[in-house]
Amino acid sequence: MKNLLFAIVISISAVSIYAQTNILPTPSFVEYSEGQFVLEGNALTIKSGTFTREQLRVLETHFNTQGIQIKETDSNPVVTFFQSKVVLPEAYGIDVGDNIRISYSAAMGQFYGMVSLLQLIDHSEENVLILPKIKIEDAPQFEWRGLHMDVSRHFYTVEEVKDFIETMAMYKFNTFHWHLTDDQGWRIEIKQYPKLTEIGGYRDSTVIGHYTDTPRQYEHKKYGGFYTQEEIKEVVAFAAELHINVVPEIEMPGHSRAALAAYPELSCTGEFQNVPGLWGVFDDIYCSKEESIEFLQNVLDEVLELFPSEFIHIGGDEAPKTRWNDCSKCKNVMEQNELHDSHELQSYFIKRMDQYLTERGRKLIGWDEILEGGLSPNAAVMSWRGEAGGIEAAKQGHSVVMSPTSYCYFDYYQSSHESEPLAIGGFLPLEKVYEFNPIPADLTKEDAKFISGGQANVWTEYIPTYDQLEYMVYPRALALMQSLWCQKKPEYSEFLKVYLDFHESYLEEREVNRAASIHIPELKIERAHDGVAYSWWGLDPNEEFVLGDSYNHTLGGIFYIKNGESVQFDRGNGYHSLMLEYNGDQQITYNLHESDILGAETEMNPAPHKKYNHNASLNLVDGILGTERWKGDQWLGFNKPNVEMIIDLDTITSIDFFTIGFLNQNGSWIYLPDSMKVSVSDDRIEWTKVKEVAIEGDEIVNRIELQLNTTGQYVKVEVIPMEKIPEGRGGAGSTPWTFIDEIQIFTK
Ligand code: ACM
Ligand code: ZN
């Protein structure tokens, strides 16, 4: 879709004043002329019968929210539509002169033209609508512009799903990936197999807090729900009116515990297990025997009746082969089909589905694991574990949707602030989403043609309500769409300005919940002479914050601090409980823990992994202690053994007490180290060992405290991790992660 053929010829003599509008995603071409189009009243007239009832209802609702009426008329409408055969189906043009003309070739472009028009109108004066005189020509770069929604881990009503789709349409998304089945709940009525929803649609408990928390606690309450086939038809028809294709996902062969709870005979062991209330990856998956394949194909028969989508998603991710390797029926399938291992067996399983869908005129799409053991000829790949799967699939000539965790997982945290609701982990602020490019850097132009677009995934283990779901999606979805729509997207700062000027209040008026994370001033910590300096950076360069020190009054109680201005905290000056007030009435508290090495020069060897290296060595001596709920920036993470850190105390000093913190979060492969050693030196040549201790602890955050009673200028800390993650645990056999934060030293 790169070479756009527009029907409209641009008048070269028009004066181009500036090319910024409020429209998101940013249009391909914008040209202003001098003057304005001013319309008395607050009604835009269009020709009756131009849109279907549902489209008109949606457009009316959204224009009304902005105080603009849409009225149908048969004579001289203000907005006229011109259909041209030349433009692409999603392309549209807007020409505001003495009237408003929208050109398009297909219904989709016509709808998008209206969506953009809404964002052009200045309605701030009562009873008058003002538009700039402008020409816009626009078309998307990618054809797959998707958002995904997991309704298994948490369930959302039909009304909520439709509301989600409606907001998607207003931002020109065209693909809704509906993740309908997973371990924790089967959510689509299948008439041939009623137990899928009767039994598989409900779990009797749900894990509380993060699934890595120890000990685990559960809420023992029945949870679930499902969509009837009538409801599914309603959603699909609604989405189609808004030019959104609904791609259903029926997970196989893994993430199938809910189905197996209903029909245990489809598993390898045949034993009943309940619908789990815990998140994760489970060993019990569909057996690869013929009966399971037949069952899934029967399920697909009903799915195909409900969903006209060309692509049908069959999952394919995270299917452990533990059961298959031990199963005589699976071994039989391997023998009969001359398969060498369980990866080839997975490939065989997916190929059977691919063939089934292909015979019925559809196409299979699956997560990038479907590449393992050989990809079926017609399959498309959704690349989630980074870009490698997408690159490989494109090289093999398969269609690819890019959805790498690093840019597209909207279940990740969007800021490091404690006000963020509990999330699965990961760190994906708005600015990072904005950097997404669906075309991986090292793909050739030829191979890049196979990238059909991208999408964000919204896994809902930690998203119990629709309100919170919107919070996770907006505004990040708008940043994502820039990468999917724009041929050349503007700078992040320009996008941010348009978002803040128009879309934040637009979403507010439409009652779409959003994260305000970008409004939280960012704390920057720097080394300062004999201590550290803190400064806060908000979006508004002229904002003044109120800073109060409610514990230590060396700062003088409460005072104003400008955006970006720094305050210094000296070593040995005690503990500070800092309260920052921003945006009028919002507050954040920071606990700054004293130590006599705040900001001290510190070396680390090896360097932390680049994902967990925020502020490098200063992180260890910045006064802020790593906590249990971390969002990517508090802890330094190492995945190579024997971490050595050397702290310079400036002069030979009498050392009293020492502390260090380690994180213990085994579900994320983070383990306490086996042991550590502390040595001191006056010259960095001769070292004297002061303490060597084994490390033990049951807490998630463990602080080790050591009385050193020694002297020296340099303190060396050597941390010795356990060699391998023990058998029977997630990541068994791998080197564990060591997460370290804040070393404190107190001198005499
Ligand atoms: C996935 O996130 N397991 C596709
Ligand atoms: Zn089996």
XYZ file of C-alpha atoms in Angstrom, residues 148-156 179 182 184 203 206-219 223 277-282 318 409-414 419-426 457-473 476 513 628-631 665-668 700:
77
model
C -6.265 -8.014 20.762
C -8.375 -8.728 23.813
C -8.048 -11.721 26.115
C -11.513 -12.500 27.504
C -10.470 -15.758 29.147
C -8.400 -14.568 32.096
C -11.019 -11.909 32.728
C -14.371 -11.643 31.057
C -15.906 -8.504 29.529
C -8.813 -14.342 22.296
C -7.483 -20.204 27.254
C -8.760 -20.152 32.689
C -13.348 -21.471 37.397
C -8.649 -16.894 41.063
C -5.138 -16.224 42.309
C -4.784 -12.990 44.276
C -1.939 -10.563 43.599
C 0.947 -11.484 41.343
C 1.234 -15.175 40.471
C 4.869 -15.150 41.575
C 3.899 -14.034 45.094
C 4.663 -16.496 47.857
C 2.717 -17.937 49.497
C 0.025 -17.954 46.825
C -3.434 -16.934 47.903
C -6.707 -17.500 46.098
C -10.087 -15.893 46.077
C -15.720 -16.653 38.079
C -7.456 -20.222 38.892
C -3.709 -19.704 38.451
C -1.950 -17.991 35.520
C 0.936 -19.501 33.604
C 1.741 -22.309 31.197
C 0.409 -25.786 31.956
C 3.482 -22.076 24.815
C 2.332 -5.822 25.030
C -0.157 -3.510 26.650
C -0.310 -5.689 29.757
C 3.105 -4.223 30.688
C 3.558 -1.246 33.014
C 3.428 2.178 31.415
C 0.194 4.409 41.335
C 0.213 2.018 38.368
C -2.130 -0.909 38.927
C -0.544 -4.330 39.397
C 0.592 -5.666 36.027
C 2.299 -8.797 34.762
C 5.689 -7.018 34.604
C 7.658 -5.447 31.782
C -1.973 -7.567 22.694
C -3.972 -7.084 25.847
C -3.566 -10.131 28.076
C -5.835 -9.747 31.053
C -4.485 -11.802 33.955
C -4.075 -8.554 35.914
C -6.907 -6.608 34.294
C -10.067 -7.470 36.219
C -12.293 -4.661 34.906
C -13.089 -3.037 31.582
C -12.188 0.325 33.065
C -8.679 -0.935 33.776
C -8.487 -2.505 30.340
C -9.050 0.897 28.755
C -6.443 2.323 31.120
C -3.887 -0.150 29.761
C -4.835 0.513 26.122
C -0.749 3.632 24.045
C -10.517 5.634 30.626
C 8.590 -5.841 45.745
C 6.423 -4.280 43.021
C 9.056 -3.176 40.544
C 8.480 -1.858 37.080
C 10.966 -13.764 42.656
C 11.337 -17.312 41.444
C 8.352 -17.207 39.074
C 10.370 -14.679 37.058
C 10.554 -11.281 48.162
